Amino acid sequence: MLRTAAVTAVASVAALLPAAPAQAAATGDYTGSGVRIRACATLSCTIHGLGYVGQGATINCFVYGQYTEGTSIWYHNRNRTTGVVGYSHSKYLDFHSGVVNHC
């Protein structure tokens, strides 16, 4: 009975605490024409769409994927013009503001 009361009290206090703020996504752009936006972080994954300079990208996070172009970092991103979401190799995206955390 005492343990139930303690758990209830802790849960009640936890409910009053503010939730941790979500990490803001980074904003950036594609560095080339026809940058592939893929279903996963490898060259063999399905291409969902393409990104072009000037379309803008929201970069949500990064993963370690297939090693190519000197690195294995891929960004999970959303094309701000077309709305296409997927993974693009980090060599072809540049972010201007924000922080890119691991997914």
PDB file of C-alpha atoms in Angstrom:
ATOM      1  CA  MET A   1       0.000   0.000   0.000  1.00  0.00           C
ATOM      2  CA  LEU A   2       2.793   2.402   0.913  1.00  0.00           C
ATOM      3  CA  ARG A   3       4.648   1.574  -2.305  1.00  0.00           C
ATOM      4  CA  THR A   4       1.529   2.274  -4.395  1.00  0.00           C
ATOM      5  CA  ALA A   5       1.156   5.677  -2.729  1.00  0.00           C
ATOM      6  CA  ALA A   6       4.812   6.522  -3.418  1.00  0.00           C
ATOM      7  CA  VAL A   7       4.533   5.536  -7.091  1.00  0.00           C
ATOM      8  CA  THR A   8       1.339   7.567  -7.426  1.00  0.00           C
ATOM      9  CA  ALA A   9       3.000  10.605  -5.824  1.00  0.00           C
ATOM     10  CA  VAL A  10       6.026  10.385  -8.139  1.00  0.00           C
ATOM     11  CA  ALA A  11       3.789   9.978 -11.193  1.00  0.00           C
ATOM     12  CA  SER A  12       1.730  13.003 -10.125  1.00  0.00           C
ATOM     13  CA  VAL A  13       4.826  15.192  -9.768  1.00  0.00           C
ATOM     14  CA  ALA A  14       6.252  13.949 -13.090  1.00  0.00           C
ATOM     15  CA  ALA A  15       3.016  14.903 -14.841  1.00  0.00           C
ATOM     16  CA  LEU A  16       3.484  18.504 -13.676  1.00  0.00           C
ATOM     17  CA  LEU A  17       7.010  18.840 -15.074  1.00  0.00           C
ATOM     18  CA  PRO A  18       7.326  20.341 -18.542  1.00  0.00           C
ATOM     19  CA  ALA A  19       8.356  17.971 -21.306  1.00  0.00           C
ATOM     20  CA  ALA A  20      11.851  18.365 -22.700  1.00  0.00           C
ATOM     21  CA  PRO A  21      11.780  20.561 -25.801  1.00  0.00           C
ATOM     22  CA  ALA A  22      12.135  18.766 -29.117  1.00  0.00           C
ATOM     23  CA  GLN A  23      15.377  19.356 -30.958  1.00  0.00           C
ATOM     24  CA  ALA A  24      14.934  21.841 -33.769  1.00  0.00           C
ATOM     25  CA  ALA A  25      15.829  20.556 -37.197  1.00  0.00           C
ATOM     26  CA  ALA A  26      18.617  22.218 -39.145  1.00  0.00           C
ATOM     27  CA  THR A  27      17.829  24.182 -42.281  1.00  0.00           C
ATOM     28  CA  GLY A  28      19.987  23.971 -45.351  1.00  0.00           C
ATOM     29  CA  ASP A  29      20.060  23.246 -49.046  1.00  0.00           C
ATOM     30  CA  TYR A  30      21.226  20.736 -51.611  1.00  0.00           C
ATOM     31  CA  THR A  31      24.686  21.364 -53.044  1.00  0.00           C
ATOM     32  CA  GLY A  32      24.072  19.874 -56.474  1.00  0.00           C
ATOM     33  CA  SER A  33      21.457  19.130 -59.089  1.00  0.00           C
ATOM     34  CA  GLY A  34      19.519  15.904 -58.779  1.00  0.00           C
ATOM     35  CA  VAL A  35      20.641  14.933 -55.265  1.00  0.00           C
ATOM     36  CA  ARG A  36      18.962  11.603 -54.550  1.00  0.00           C
ATOM     37  CA  ILE A  37      16.575  11.373 -51.595  1.00  0.00           C
ATOM     38  CA  ARG A  38      16.506   7.664 -50.735  1.00  0.00           C
ATOM     39  CA  ALA A  39      14.460   5.272 -48.602  1.00  0.00           C
ATOM     40  CA  CYS A  40      17.562   4.348 -46.570  1.00  0.00           C
ATOM     41  CA  ALA A  41      21.220   5.317 -46.254  1.00  0.00           C
ATOM     42  CA  THR A  42      22.729   3.194 -49.023  1.00  0.00           C
ATOM     43  CA  LEU A  43      23.157   3.658 -52.765  1.00  0.00           C
ATOM     44  CA  SER A  44      20.997   0.593 -53.449  1.00  0.00           C
ATOM     45  CA  CYS A  45      17.909   2.026 -51.699  1.00  0.00           C
ATOM     46  CA  THR A  46      14.865   3.199 -53.607  1.00  0.00           C
ATOM     47  CA  ILE A  47      14.993   6.835 -54.721  1.00  0.00           C
ATOM     48  CA  HIS A  48      11.933   8.754 -53.465  1.00  0.00           C
ATOM     49  CA  GLY A  49      12.843  11.999 -55.215  1.00  0.00           C
ATOM     50  CA  LEU A  50      15.547  14.489 -56.113  1.00  0.00           C
ATOM     51  CA  GLY A  51      16.821  17.684 -54.527  1.00  0.00           C
ATOM     52  CA  TYR A  52      18.144  20.756 -56.340  1.00  0.00           C
ATOM     53  CA  VAL A  53      20.025  23.872 -55.284  1.00  0.00           C
ATOM     54  CA  GLY A  54      17.548  26.485 -54.079  1.00  0.00           C
ATOM     55  CA  GLN A  55      14.781  24.069 -53.045  1.00  0.00           C
ATOM     56  CA  GLY A  56      15.888  24.061 -49.419  1.00  0.00           C
ATOM     57  CA  ALA A  57      16.066  21.127 -47.032  1.00  0.00           C
ATOM     58  CA  THR A  58      15.044  20.473 -43.463  1.00  0.00           C
ATOM     59  CA  ILE A  59      17.711  18.191 -41.994  1.00  0.00           C
ATOM     60  CA  ASN A  60      16.227  16.182 -39.137  1.00  0.00           C
ATOM     61  CA  CYS A  61      19.143  13.978 -38.063  1.00  0.00           C
ATOM     62  CA  PHE A  62      22.038  11.870 -39.334  1.00  0.00           C
ATOM     63  CA  VAL A  63      22.789   8.151 -39.534  1.00  0.00           C
ATOM     64  CA  TYR A  64      25.835   6.115 -40.439  1.00  0.00           C
ATOM     65  CA  GLY A  65      25.133   4.385 -43.730  1.00  0.00           C
ATOM     66  CA  GLN A  66      27.061   3.176 -46.736  1.00  0.00           C
ATOM     67  CA  TYR A  67      30.588   4.579 -46.937  1.00  0.00           C
ATOM     68  CA  THR A  68      30.955   6.630 -50.110  1.00  0.00           C
ATOM     69  CA  GLU A  69      32.503   9.950 -51.103  1.00  0.00           C
ATOM     70  CA  GLY A  70      34.877   9.746 -48.118  1.00  0.00           C
ATOM     71  CA  THR A  71      32.282   9.413 -45.337  1.00  0.00           C
ATOM     72  CA  SER A  72      29.438   7.227 -44.105  1.00  0.00           C
ATOM     73  CA  ILE A  73      27.250  10.085 -42.805  1.00  0.00           C
ATOM     74  CA  TRP A  74      23.815  10.418 -44.350  1.00  0.00           C
ATOM     75  CA  TYR A  75      21.180  13.025 -43.453  1.00  0.00           C
ATOM     76  CA  HIS A  76      17.502  12.275 -42.980  1.00  0.00           C
ATOM     77  CA  ASN A  77      15.957  15.273 -44.710  1.00  0.00           C
ATOM     78  CA  ARG A  78      12.816  16.775 -46.184  1.00  0.00           C
ATOM     79  CA  ASN A  79      12.865  18.701 -49.439  1.00  0.00           C
ATOM     80  CA  ARG A  80      11.177  21.997 -48.519  1.00  0.00           C
ATOM     81  CA  THR A  81       9.816  22.518 -52.033  1.00  0.00           C
ATOM     82  CA  THR A  82       8.518  19.046 -52.917  1.00  0.00           C
ATOM     83  CA  GLY A  83       7.948  17.593 -49.434  1.00  0.00           C
ATOM     84  CA  VAL A  84       9.872  14.419 -50.312  1.00  0.00           C
ATOM     85  CA  VAL A  85      11.425  12.805 -47.219  1.00  0.00           C
ATOM     86  CA  GLY A  86      14.355  10.392 -47.057  1.00  0.00           C
ATOM     87  CA  TYR A  87      18.120  10.024 -46.743  1.00  0.00           C
ATOM     88  CA  SER A  88      20.749  11.895 -48.754  1.00  0.00           C
ATOM     89  CA  HIS A  89      24.519  11.601 -48.504  1.00  0.00           C
ATOM     90  CA  SER A  90      26.047  14.357 -46.367  1.00  0.00           C
ATOM     91  CA  LYS A  91      28.344  15.478 -49.191  1.00  0.00           C
ATOM     92  CA  TYR A  92      25.325  16.804 -51.064  1.00  0.00           C
ATOM     93  CA  LEU A  93      23.618  18.759 -48.267  1.00  0.00           C
ATOM     94  CA  ASP A  94      24.838  21.862 -46.475  1.00  0.00           C
ATOM     95  CA  PHE A  95      23.079  23.208 -43.403  1.00  0.00           C
ATOM     96  CA  HIS A  96      23.060  26.914 -42.529  1.00  0.00           C
ATOM     97  CA  SER A  97      21.520  26.875 -39.071  1.00  0.00           C
ATOM     98  CA  GLY A  98      20.647  24.457 -36.322  1.00  0.00           C
ATOM     99  CA  VAL A  99      22.293  21.297 -35.069  1.00  0.00           C
ATOM    100  CA  VAL A 100      22.109  17.873 -36.676  1.00  0.00           C
ATOM    101  CA  ASN A 101      21.894  15.117 -34.052  1.00  0.00           C
ATOM    102  CA  HIS A 102      22.136  11.367 -34.513  1.00  0.00           C
ATOM    103  CA  CYS A 103      18.746   9.799 -35.356  1.00  0.00           C
TER     104      CYS A 103
END
